[in-house]
């Protein structure tokens, strides 16, 4: 990691400021610095990454084929810093950069779903942060973009469960805000699709199954039994290959699902009943 960063920095120092490859080399250095921050947690790496990626974006000519990549990397770096420090200015800068990246990416481009997903989640984050004080259409923008993600992603793509989970979260948030039953039902369908996906991280699919159970129970949906069956199958799949240190955590996570499916009341860790 340090060697990669050193090589990128050497390339930046070697290439003249006016060289057409300068923005791309700066982008590579910024990406490398951000990756090192995520491994070593040195805040100076994150600050230097953002500064370097700003320079890359500023030097990138309009219409350059790598312009969306540079904007997306800068936006993602702002999101990381916002998650760390909570500065609203970072979230606003992230939305601006990610929106430009998504707008400049053609609909048939392989990165379009990923960029729409990042932007949609940023709008959802701003909605959660500001609530009624924020942009009233943030939640609508998030839902619209995440629907596009789910439509554009190829069938069977491993990221689909995660994308459908994100859309479900937005639909549940709008249901809580407006009380529209169709959002509750749509969320149930979205989570069931994600849970039943044949591919993708088991953790994403199990999260979807647990959310599906919650939604189905809330509207007495006939799919509730199926949701429990899917969740238990995913638990069994997750168990295979896990080291012993992780199996207990997985068991605790799925205990309530198994207990409810068996028709038993929820119990506390010490075995005492928490409800009937």
PDB file of C-alpha atoms in Angstrom:
ATOM      1  CA  UNK A   1       0.000   0.000   0.000  1.00  0.00           C
ATOM      2  CA  UNK A   2       2.743   2.467   0.964  1.00  0.00           C
ATOM      3  CA  UNK A   3       4.740   1.450  -2.130  1.00  0.00           C
ATOM      4  CA  UNK A   4       1.725   2.045  -4.416  1.00  0.00           C
ATOM      5  CA  UNK A   5       1.188   5.488  -2.909  1.00  0.00           C
ATOM      6  CA  UNK A   6       4.867   6.309  -3.303  1.00  0.00           C
ATOM      7  CA  UNK A   7       4.800   5.285  -6.969  1.00  0.00           C
ATOM      8  CA  UNK A   8       1.698   7.409  -7.642  1.00  0.00           C
ATOM      9  CA  UNK A   9       3.252  10.390  -5.888  1.00  0.00           C
ATOM     10  CA  UNK A  10       6.415  10.001  -7.950  1.00  0.00           C
ATOM     11  CA  UNK A  11       4.359   9.961 -11.134  1.00  0.00           C
ATOM     12  CA  UNK A  12       2.544  13.138 -10.081  1.00  0.00           C
ATOM     13  CA  UNK A  13       5.840  14.906  -9.396  1.00  0.00           C
ATOM     14  CA  UNK A  14       7.329  13.718 -12.692  1.00  0.00           C
ATOM     15  CA  UNK A  15       4.455  14.678 -15.040  1.00  0.00           C
ATOM     16  CA  UNK A  16       4.203  18.399 -15.935  1.00  0.00           C
ATOM     17  CA  UNK A  17       1.140  20.304 -14.739  1.00  0.00           C
ATOM     18  CA  UNK A  18      -0.036  20.892 -18.321  1.00  0.00           C
ATOM     19  CA  UNK A  19       0.287  17.239 -19.391  1.00  0.00           C
ATOM     20  CA  UNK A  20      -3.072  15.692 -20.462  1.00  0.00           C
ATOM     21  CA  UNK A  21      -2.499  12.683 -18.182  1.00  0.00           C
ATOM     22  CA  UNK A  22      -1.985  14.847 -15.087  1.00  0.00           C
ATOM     23  CA  UNK A  23      -5.639  14.610 -13.890  1.00  0.00           C
ATOM     24  CA  UNK A  24      -5.642  10.816 -14.162  1.00  0.00           C
ATOM     25  CA  UNK A  25      -2.357  10.471 -12.281  1.00  0.00           C
ATOM     26  CA  UNK A  26      -3.667  12.811  -9.560  1.00  0.00           C
ATOM     27  CA  UNK A  27      -6.848  10.736  -9.361  1.00  0.00           C
ATOM     28  CA  UNK A  28      -4.803   7.557  -8.930  1.00  0.00           C
ATOM     29  CA  UNK A  29      -2.778   9.158  -6.151  1.00  0.00           C
ATOM     30  CA  UNK A  30      -5.930  10.378  -4.389  1.00  0.00           C
ATOM     31  CA  UNK A  31      -7.497   6.930  -4.653  1.00  0.00           C
ATOM     32  CA  UNK A  32      -4.340   5.348  -3.229  1.00  0.00           C
ATOM     33  CA  UNK A  33      -4.241   7.801  -0.321  1.00  0.00           C
ATOM     34  CA  UNK A  34      -7.878   7.100   0.484  1.00  0.00           C
ATOM     35  CA  UNK A  35      -7.263   3.352   0.385  1.00  0.00           C
ATOM     36  CA  UNK A  36      -4.349   3.780   2.780  1.00  0.00           C
ATOM     37  CA  UNK A  37      -6.554   5.806   5.122  1.00  0.00           C
ATOM     38  CA  UNK A  38      -9.129   2.999   5.144  1.00  0.00           C
ATOM     39  CA  UNK A  39      -6.402   0.543   6.149  1.00  0.00           C
ATOM     40  CA  UNK A  40      -4.315   2.621   8.566  1.00  0.00           C
ATOM     41  CA  UNK A  41      -6.811   5.277   9.731  1.00  0.00           C
ATOM     42  CA  UNK A  42      -4.356   8.144   9.357  1.00  0.00           C
ATOM     43  CA  UNK A  43      -6.516  11.252   8.984  1.00  0.00           C
ATOM     44  CA  UNK A  44      -3.802  13.074   7.067  1.00  0.00           C
ATOM     45  CA  UNK A  45      -4.192  10.499   4.277  1.00  0.00           C
ATOM     46  CA  UNK A  46      -7.894  11.296   3.950  1.00  0.00           C
ATOM     47  CA  UNK A  47      -7.274  15.053   3.906  1.00  0.00           C
ATOM     48  CA  UNK A  48      -4.522  14.652   1.313  1.00  0.00           C
ATOM     49  CA  UNK A  49      -6.743  12.338  -0.733  1.00  0.00           C
ATOM     50  CA  UNK A  50      -9.535  14.911  -0.901  1.00  0.00           C
ATOM     51  CA  UNK A  51      -7.127  17.720  -1.768  1.00  0.00           C
ATOM     52  CA  UNK A  52      -5.526  15.620  -4.500  1.00  0.00           C
ATOM     53  CA  UNK A  53      -8.849  14.476  -5.932  1.00  0.00           C
ATOM     54  CA  UNK A  54     -10.076  18.100  -5.998  1.00  0.00           C
ATOM     55  CA  UNK A  55      -7.053  18.965  -8.099  1.00  0.00           C
ATOM     56  CA  UNK A  56      -7.771  16.036 -10.397  1.00  0.00           C
ATOM     57  CA  UNK A  57     -11.359  17.205 -10.953  1.00  0.00           C
ATOM     58  CA  UNK A  58     -10.303  20.826 -11.459  1.00  0.00           C
ATOM     59  CA  UNK A  59      -7.755  19.825 -14.116  1.00  0.00           C
ATOM     60  CA  UNK A  60     -10.046  17.385 -15.948  1.00  0.00           C
ATOM     61  CA  UNK A  61     -11.402  18.954 -19.160  1.00  0.00           C
ATOM     62  CA  UNK A  62     -15.181  18.947 -19.668  1.00  0.00           C
ATOM     63  CA  UNK A  63     -16.220  15.893 -21.629  1.00  0.00           C
ATOM     64  CA  UNK A  64     -13.129  13.890 -20.727  1.00  0.00           C
ATOM     65  CA  UNK A  65     -13.991  10.163 -20.633  1.00  0.00           C
ATOM     66  CA  UNK A  66     -12.581   9.831 -17.095  1.00  0.00           C
ATOM     67  CA  UNK A  67     -14.412  12.880 -15.720  1.00  0.00           C
ATOM     68  CA  UNK A  68     -17.198  10.786 -14.079  1.00  0.00           C
ATOM     69  CA  UNK A  69     -14.573   8.535 -12.440  1.00  0.00           C
ATOM     70  CA  UNK A  70     -12.731  11.506 -10.961  1.00  0.00           C
ATOM     71  CA  UNK A  71     -15.956  13.097  -9.701  1.00  0.00           C
ATOM     72  CA  UNK A  72     -17.139   9.794  -8.231  1.00  0.00           C
ATOM     73  CA  UNK A  73     -13.878   9.243  -6.358  1.00  0.00           C
ATOM     74  CA  UNK A  74     -14.015  12.768  -4.935  1.00  0.00           C
ATOM     75  CA  UNK A  75     -17.656  12.335  -3.899  1.00  0.00           C
ATOM     76  CA  UNK A  76     -16.956   9.017  -2.188  1.00  0.00           C
ATOM     77  CA  UNK A  77     -14.084  10.597  -0.265  1.00  0.00           C
ATOM     78  CA  UNK A  78     -16.390  13.350   0.980  1.00  0.00           C
ATOM     79  CA  UNK A  79     -18.845  10.664   2.136  1.00  0.00           C
ATOM     80  CA  UNK A  80     -16.094   8.939   4.104  1.00  0.00           C
ATOM     81  CA  UNK A  81     -15.121  12.193   5.814  1.00  0.00           C
ATOM     82  CA  UNK A  82     -18.770  12.998   6.538  1.00  0.00           C
ATOM     83  CA  UNK A  83     -19.216   9.576   8.140  1.00  0.00           C
ATOM     84  CA  UNK A  84     -16.168  10.269  10.301  1.00  0.00           C
ATOM     85  CA  UNK A  85     -16.864  13.850  11.406  1.00  0.00           C
ATOM     86  CA  UNK A  86     -20.502  14.561  10.487  1.00  0.00           C
ATOM     87  CA  UNK A  87     -19.824  17.924   8.792  1.00  0.00           C
ATOM     88  CA  UNK A  88     -22.847  18.813   6.654  1.00  0.00           C
ATOM     89  CA  UNK A  89     -20.595  20.629   4.166  1.00  0.00           C
ATOM     90  CA  UNK A  90     -18.938  17.299   3.306  1.00  0.00           C
ATOM     91  CA  UNK A  91     -22.311  15.702   2.629  1.00  0.00           C
ATOM     92  CA  UNK A  92     -23.345  18.616   0.393  1.00  0.00           C
ATOM     93  CA  UNK A  93     -20.051  18.453  -1.502  1.00  0.00           C
ATOM     94  CA  UNK A  94     -20.484  14.698  -1.870  1.00  0.00           C
ATOM     95  CA  UNK A  95     -23.977  15.082  -3.343  1.00  0.00           C
ATOM     96  CA  UNK A  96     -22.738  17.701  -5.799  1.00  0.00           C
ATOM     97  CA  UNK A  97     -19.842  15.546  -7.006  1.00  0.00           C
ATOM     98  CA  UNK A  98     -21.829  12.302  -7.110  1.00  0.00           C
ATOM     99  CA  UNK A  99     -24.675  13.969  -9.004  1.00  0.00           C
ATOM    100  CA  UNK A 100     -22.278  15.274 -11.641  1.00  0.00           C
ATOM    101  CA  UNK A 101     -20.702  11.823 -11.913  1.00  0.00           C
ATOM    102  CA  UNK A 102     -24.090  10.130 -12.350  1.00  0.00           C
ATOM    103  CA  UNK A 103     -25.352  12.737 -14.828  1.00  0.00           C
ATOM    104  CA  UNK A 104     -22.261  12.370 -16.999  1.00  0.00           C
ATOM    105  CA  UNK A 105     -22.517   8.562 -17.096  1.00  0.00           C
ATOM    106  CA  UNK A 106     -24.628   7.114 -19.971  1.00  0.00           C
ATOM    107  CA  UNK A 107     -27.519   4.854 -18.979  1.00  0.00           C
ATOM    108  CA  UNK A 108     -25.988   1.864 -20.735  1.00  0.00           C
ATOM    109  CA  UNK A 109     -22.632   2.264 -18.945  1.00  0.00           C
ATOM    110  CA  UNK A 110     -21.702  -0.541 -16.561  1.00  0.00           C
ATOM    111  CA  UNK A 111     -20.976   1.972 -13.765  1.00  0.00           C
ATOM    112  CA  UNK A 112     -24.343   3.754 -14.012  1.00  0.00           C
ATOM    113  CA  UNK A 113     -26.105   1.592 -11.370  1.00  0.00           C
ATOM    114  CA  UNK A 114     -23.228   2.017  -8.918  1.00  0.00           C
ATOM    115  CA  UNK A 115     -23.163   5.808  -9.335  1.00  0.00           C
ATOM    116  CA  UNK A 116     -26.919   6.135  -9.012  1.00  0.00           C
ATOM    117  CA  UNK A 117     -26.808   3.955  -5.907  1.00  0.00           C
ATOM    118  CA  UNK A 118     -24.154   6.163  -4.289  1.00  0.00           C
ATOM    119  CA  UNK A 119     -26.103   9.310  -5.113  1.00  0.00           C
ATOM    120  CA  UNK A 120     -29.414   7.856  -3.936  1.00  0.00           C
ATOM    121  CA  UNK A 121     -27.909   6.844  -0.607  1.00  0.00           C
ATOM    122  CA  UNK A 122     -26.417  10.320  -0.223  1.00  0.00           C
ATOM    123  CA  UNK A 123     -29.869  11.869  -0.650  1.00  0.00           C
ATOM    124  CA  UNK A 124     -31.226   9.425   1.930  1.00  0.00           C
ATOM    125  CA  UNK A 125     -28.415  10.387   4.311  1.00  0.00           C
ATOM    126  CA  UNK A 126     -29.263  14.085   3.935  1.00  0.00           C
ATOM    127  CA  UNK A 127     -32.943  13.335   4.520  1.00  0.00           C
ATOM    128  CA  UNK A 128     -32.071  11.497   7.729  1.00  0.00           C
ATOM    129  CA  UNK A 129     -29.674  14.215   8.840  1.00  0.00           C
ATOM    130  CA  UNK A 130     -31.957  17.205   8.220  1.00  0.00           C
ATOM    131  CA  UNK A 131     -35.475  15.736   8.319  1.00  0.00           C
ATOM    132  CA  UNK A 132     -38.118  18.425   7.900  1.00  0.00           C
ATOM    133  CA  UNK A 133     -35.420  21.097   7.754  1.00  0.00           C
ATOM    134  CA  UNK A 134     -33.869  19.652   4.633  1.00  0.00           C
ATOM    135  CA  UNK A 135     -34.845  19.380   1.002  1.00  0.00           C
ATOM    136  CA  UNK A 136     -38.378  18.027   0.846  1.00  0.00           C
ATOM    137  CA  UNK A 137     -37.632  15.955  -2.229  1.00  0.00           C
ATOM    138  CA  UNK A 138     -34.515  14.205  -0.875  1.00  0.00           C
ATOM    139  CA  UNK A 139     -36.424  11.034  -0.060  1.00  0.00           C
ATOM    140  CA  UNK A 140     -38.231  11.092  -3.422  1.00  0.00           C
ATOM    141  CA  UNK A 141     -34.904  11.552  -5.217  1.00  0.00           C
ATOM    142  CA  UNK A 142     -33.421   8.641  -3.299  1.00  0.00           C
ATOM    143  CA  UNK A 143     -36.335   6.344  -4.146  1.00  0.00           C
ATOM    144  CA  UNK A 144     -36.310   7.348  -7.809  1.00  0.00           C
ATOM    145  CA  UNK A 145     -32.582   6.730  -8.188  1.00  0.00           C
ATOM    146  CA  UNK A 146     -32.586   3.451  -6.297  1.00  0.00           C
ATOM    147  CA  UNK A 147     -35.482   2.213  -8.418  1.00  0.00           C
ATOM    148  CA  UNK A 148     -33.371   2.999 -11.472  1.00  0.00           C
ATOM    149  CA  UNK A 149     -30.486   1.068  -9.930  1.00  0.00           C
ATOM    150  CA  UNK A 150     -32.673  -1.986  -9.448  1.00  0.00           C
ATOM    151  CA  UNK A 151     -33.967  -1.744 -13.039  1.00  0.00           C
ATOM    152  CA  UNK A 152     -30.550  -1.181 -14.610  1.00  0.00           C
ATOM    153  CA  UNK A 153     -28.574  -3.824 -12.728  1.00  0.00           C
ATOM    154  CA  UNK A 154     -28.321  -7.100 -14.662  1.00  0.00           C
ATOM    155  CA  UNK A 155     -30.418  -9.965 -13.330  1.00  0.00           C
ATOM    156  CA  UNK A 156     -28.338 -12.106 -10.985  1.00  0.00           C
ATOM    157  CA  UNK A 157     -25.783  -9.375 -10.267  1.00  0.00           C
ATOM    158  CA  UNK A 158     -24.191  -9.959  -6.838  1.00  0.00           C
ATOM    159  CA  UNK A 159     -24.864  -6.341  -5.775  1.00  0.00           C
ATOM    160  CA  UNK A 160     -28.624  -6.668  -6.328  1.00  0.00           C
ATOM    161  CA  UNK A 161     -29.539  -7.706  -2.746  1.00  0.00           C
ATOM    162  CA  UNK A 162     -27.690  -4.696  -1.358  1.00  0.00           C
ATOM    163  CA  UNK A 163     -29.371  -2.320  -3.836  1.00  0.00           C
ATOM    164  CA  UNK A 164     -32.839  -3.694  -3.102  1.00  0.00           C
ATOM    165  CA  UNK A 165     -32.149  -3.396   0.629  1.00  0.00           C
ATOM    166  CA  UNK A 166     -31.318   0.291   0.115  1.00  0.00           C
ATOM    167  CA  UNK A 167     -34.556   0.832  -1.811  1.00  0.00           C
ATOM    168  CA  UNK A 168     -36.520  -0.953   0.903  1.00  0.00           C
ATOM    169  CA  UNK A 169     -35.065   1.337   3.568  1.00  0.00           C
ATOM    170  CA  UNK A 170     -36.223   4.379   1.581  1.00  0.00           C
ATOM    171  CA  UNK A 171     -39.720   2.995   1.058  1.00  0.00           C
ATOM    172  CA  UNK A 172     -40.072   2.237   4.767  1.00  0.00           C
ATOM    173  CA  UNK A 173     -38.894   5.763   5.589  1.00  0.00           C
ATOM    174  CA  UNK A 174     -41.507   7.265   3.244  1.00  0.00           C
ATOM    175  CA  UNK A 175     -44.189   5.027   4.681  1.00  0.00           C
ATOM    176  CA  UNK A 176     -43.317   6.228   8.186  1.00  0.00           C
ATOM    177  CA  UNK A 177     -43.482   9.812   6.936  1.00  0.00           C
ATOM    178  CA  UNK A 178     -46.660   9.690   4.817  1.00  0.00           C
ATOM    179  CA  UNK A 179     -48.431   6.539   6.008  1.00  0.00           C
ATOM    180  CA  UNK A 180     -49.084   5.207   2.493  1.00  0.00           C
ATOM    181  CA  UNK A 181     -49.864   1.492   2.610  1.00  0.00           C
ATOM    182  CA  UNK A 182     -48.540   0.906  -0.902  1.00  0.00           C
ATOM    183  CA  UNK A 183     -45.035   1.892   0.275  1.00  0.00           C
ATOM    184  CA  UNK A 184     -45.274  -0.746   2.997  1.00  0.00           C
ATOM    185  CA  UNK A 185     -46.359  -3.353   0.446  1.00  0.00           C
ATOM    186  CA  UNK A 186     -43.691  -2.280  -2.042  1.00  0.00           C
ATOM    187  CA  UNK A 187     -41.047  -2.581   0.671  1.00  0.00           C
ATOM    188  CA  UNK A 188     -42.296  -6.101   1.407  1.00  0.00           C
ATOM    189  CA  UNK A 189     -41.884  -7.020  -2.277  1.00  0.00           C
ATOM    190  CA  UNK A 190     -38.459  -5.407  -2.536  1.00  0.00           C
ATOM    191  CA  UNK A 191     -37.129  -7.198   0.534  1.00  0.00           C
ATOM    192  CA  UNK A 192     -38.548 -10.539  -0.604  1.00  0.00           C
ATOM    193  CA  UNK A 193     -36.834 -10.166  -3.973  1.00  0.00           C
ATOM    194  CA  UNK A 194     -33.505  -9.382  -2.303  1.00  0.00           C
ATOM    195  CA  UNK A 195     -33.827 -12.251   0.172  1.00  0.00           C
ATOM    196  CA  UNK A 196     -34.635 -14.767  -2.558  1.00  0.00           C
ATOM    197  CA  UNK A 197     -31.803 -13.652  -4.835  1.00  0.00           C
ATOM    198  CA  UNK A 198     -29.709 -16.690  -5.779  1.00  0.00           C
ATOM    199  CA  UNK A 199     -26.451 -14.737  -5.574  1.00  0.00           C
ATOM    200  CA  UNK A 200     -24.927 -11.994  -3.458  1.00  0.00           C
ATOM    201  CA  UNK A 201     -23.511 -11.753   0.077  1.00  0.00           C
ATOM    202  CA  UNK A 202     -25.469 -13.930   2.502  1.00  0.00           C
ATOM    203  CA  UNK A 203     -25.428 -11.090   5.040  1.00  0.00           C
ATOM    204  CA  UNK A 204     -27.301  -8.814   2.608  1.00  0.00           C
ATOM    205  CA  UNK A 205     -29.832 -11.513   1.791  1.00  0.00           C
ATOM    206  CA  UNK A 206     -30.383 -12.371   5.447  1.00  0.00           C
ATOM    207  CA  UNK A 207     -30.857  -8.692   6.300  1.00  0.00           C
ATOM    208  CA  UNK A 208     -33.478  -8.543   3.547  1.00  0.00           C
ATOM    209  CA  UNK A 209     -35.214 -11.664   4.866  1.00  0.00           C
ATOM    210  CA  UNK A 210     -35.376 -10.201   8.377  1.00  0.00           C
ATOM    211  CA  UNK A 211     -36.831  -6.937   7.010  1.00  0.00           C
ATOM    212  CA  UNK A 212     -39.253  -8.974   4.881  1.00  0.00           C
ATOM    213  CA  UNK A 213     -40.471 -10.795   7.985  1.00  0.00           C
ATOM    214  CA  UNK A 214     -41.038  -7.474   9.761  1.00  0.00           C
ATOM    215  CA  UNK A 215     -42.996  -6.004   6.842  1.00  0.00           C
ATOM    216  CA  UNK A 216     -45.023  -9.177   6.209  1.00  0.00           C
ATOM    217  CA  UNK A 217     -45.928  -9.465   9.879  1.00  0.00           C
ATOM    218  CA  UNK A 218     -47.003  -5.815   9.942  1.00  0.00           C
ATOM    219  CA  UNK A 219     -49.580  -6.251   7.172  1.00  0.00           C
ATOM    220  CA  UNK A 220     -50.433  -9.929   7.892  1.00  0.00           C
ATOM    221  CA  UNK A 221     -49.066 -10.821   4.489  1.00  0.00           C
ATOM    222  CA  UNK A 222     -49.436 -14.438   3.335  1.00  0.00           C
ATOM    223  CA  UNK A 223     -45.721 -14.552   2.494  1.00  0.00           C
ATOM    224  CA  UNK A 224     -44.728 -14.495   6.183  1.00  0.00           C
ATOM    225  CA  UNK A 225     -44.175 -18.263   6.432  1.00  0.00           C
ATOM    226  CA  UNK A 226     -42.119 -18.225   3.244  1.00  0.00           C
ATOM    227  CA  UNK A 227     -40.055 -15.338   4.633  1.00  0.00           C
ATOM    228  CA  UNK A 228     -39.208 -17.364   7.729  1.00  0.00           C
ATOM    229  CA  UNK A 229     -38.229 -20.371   5.610  1.00  0.00           C
ATOM    230  CA  UNK A 230     -35.933 -18.244   3.446  1.00  0.00           C
ATOM    231  CA  UNK A 231     -34.329 -16.645   6.529  1.00  0.00           C
ATOM    232  CA  UNK A 232     -33.617 -20.033   8.134  1.00  0.00           C
ATOM    233  CA  UNK A 233     -32.101 -21.379   4.905  1.00  0.00           C
ATOM    234  CA  UNK A 234     -29.863 -18.314   4.685  1.00  0.00           C
ATOM    235  CA  UNK A 235     -28.776 -18.816   8.295  1.00  0.00           C
ATOM    236  CA  UNK A 236     -27.769 -22.384   7.490  1.00  0.00           C
ATOM    237  CA  UNK A 237     -25.869 -21.170   4.428  1.00  0.00           C
ATOM    238  CA  UNK A 238     -24.093 -18.455   6.421  1.00  0.00           C
ATOM    239  CA  UNK A 239     -23.102 -20.985   9.092  1.00  0.00           C
ATOM    240  CA  UNK A 240     -21.145 -23.126   6.621  1.00  0.00           C
ATOM    241  CA  UNK A 241     -17.506 -22.120   6.527  1.00  0.00           C
ATOM    242  CA  UNK A 242     -17.673 -19.570   9.320  1.00  0.00           C
ATOM    243  CA  UNK A 243     -14.922 -19.700  11.947  1.00  0.00           C
ATOM    244  CA  UNK A 244     -16.060 -20.579  15.467  1.00  0.00           C
ATOM    245  CA  UNK A 245     -15.576 -16.996  16.661  1.00  0.00           C
ATOM    246  CA  UNK A 246     -18.235 -15.805  14.202  1.00  0.00           C
ATOM    247  CA  UNK A 247     -20.724 -18.655  14.533  1.00  0.00           C
ATOM    248  CA  UNK A 248     -21.976 -17.559  17.954  1.00  0.00           C
ATOM    249  CA  UNK A 249     -22.595 -14.007  16.684  1.00  0.00           C
ATOM    250  CA  UNK A 250     -24.469 -15.414  13.683  1.00  0.00           C
ATOM    251  CA  UNK A 251     -26.535 -17.633  15.953  1.00  0.00           C
ATOM    252  CA  UNK A 252     -27.500 -14.708  18.178  1.00  0.00           C
ATOM    253  CA  UNK A 253     -28.448 -12.650  15.121  1.00  0.00           C
ATOM    254  CA  UNK A 254     -30.814 -15.307  13.819  1.00  0.00           C
ATOM    255  CA  UNK A 255     -32.190 -16.573  17.144  1.00  0.00           C
ATOM    256  CA  UNK A 256     -35.326 -14.421  17.097  1.00  0.00           C
ATOM    257  CA  UNK A 257     -36.113 -15.432  13.513  1.00  0.00           C
ATOM    258  CA  UNK A 258     -35.874 -19.127  14.309  1.00  0.00           C
ATOM    259  CA  UNK A 259     -37.833 -18.731  17.565  1.00  0.00           C
ATOM    260  CA  UNK A 260     -40.666 -16.854  15.880  1.00  0.00           C
ATOM    261  CA  UNK A 261     -40.815 -19.318  13.009  1.00  0.00           C
ATOM    262  CA  UNK A 262     -41.183 -22.125  15.558  1.00  0.00           C
ATOM    263  CA  UNK A 263     -44.024 -20.250  17.255  1.00  0.00           C
ATOM    264  CA  UNK A 264     -42.210 -19.580  20.553  1.00  0.00           C
ATOM    265  CA  UNK A 265     -42.284 -16.246  22.414  1.00  0.00           C
ATOM    266  CA  UNK A 266     -39.227 -14.006  22.195  1.00  0.00           C
ATOM    267  CA  UNK A 267     -36.839 -14.620  25.081  1.00  0.00           C
ATOM    268  CA  UNK A 268     -33.956 -12.720  26.555  1.00  0.00           C
ATOM    269  CA  UNK A 269     -30.386 -13.974  26.453  1.00  0.00           C
ATOM    270  CA  UNK A 270     -30.745 -15.304  30.008  1.00  0.00           C
ATOM    271  CA  UNK A 271     -33.735 -17.394  28.950  1.00  0.00           C
ATOM    272  CA  UNK A 272     -36.482 -15.287  30.573  1.00  0.00           C
ATOM    273  CA  UNK A 273     -39.560 -14.530  28.507  1.00  0.00           C
ATOM    274  CA  UNK A 274     -39.765 -11.075  26.893  1.00  0.00           C
ATOM    275  CA  UNK A 275     -43.232 -11.391  25.480  1.00  0.00           C
ATOM    276  CA  UNK A 276     -46.000 -13.695  24.449  1.00  0.00           C
TER     277      UNK A 276
END
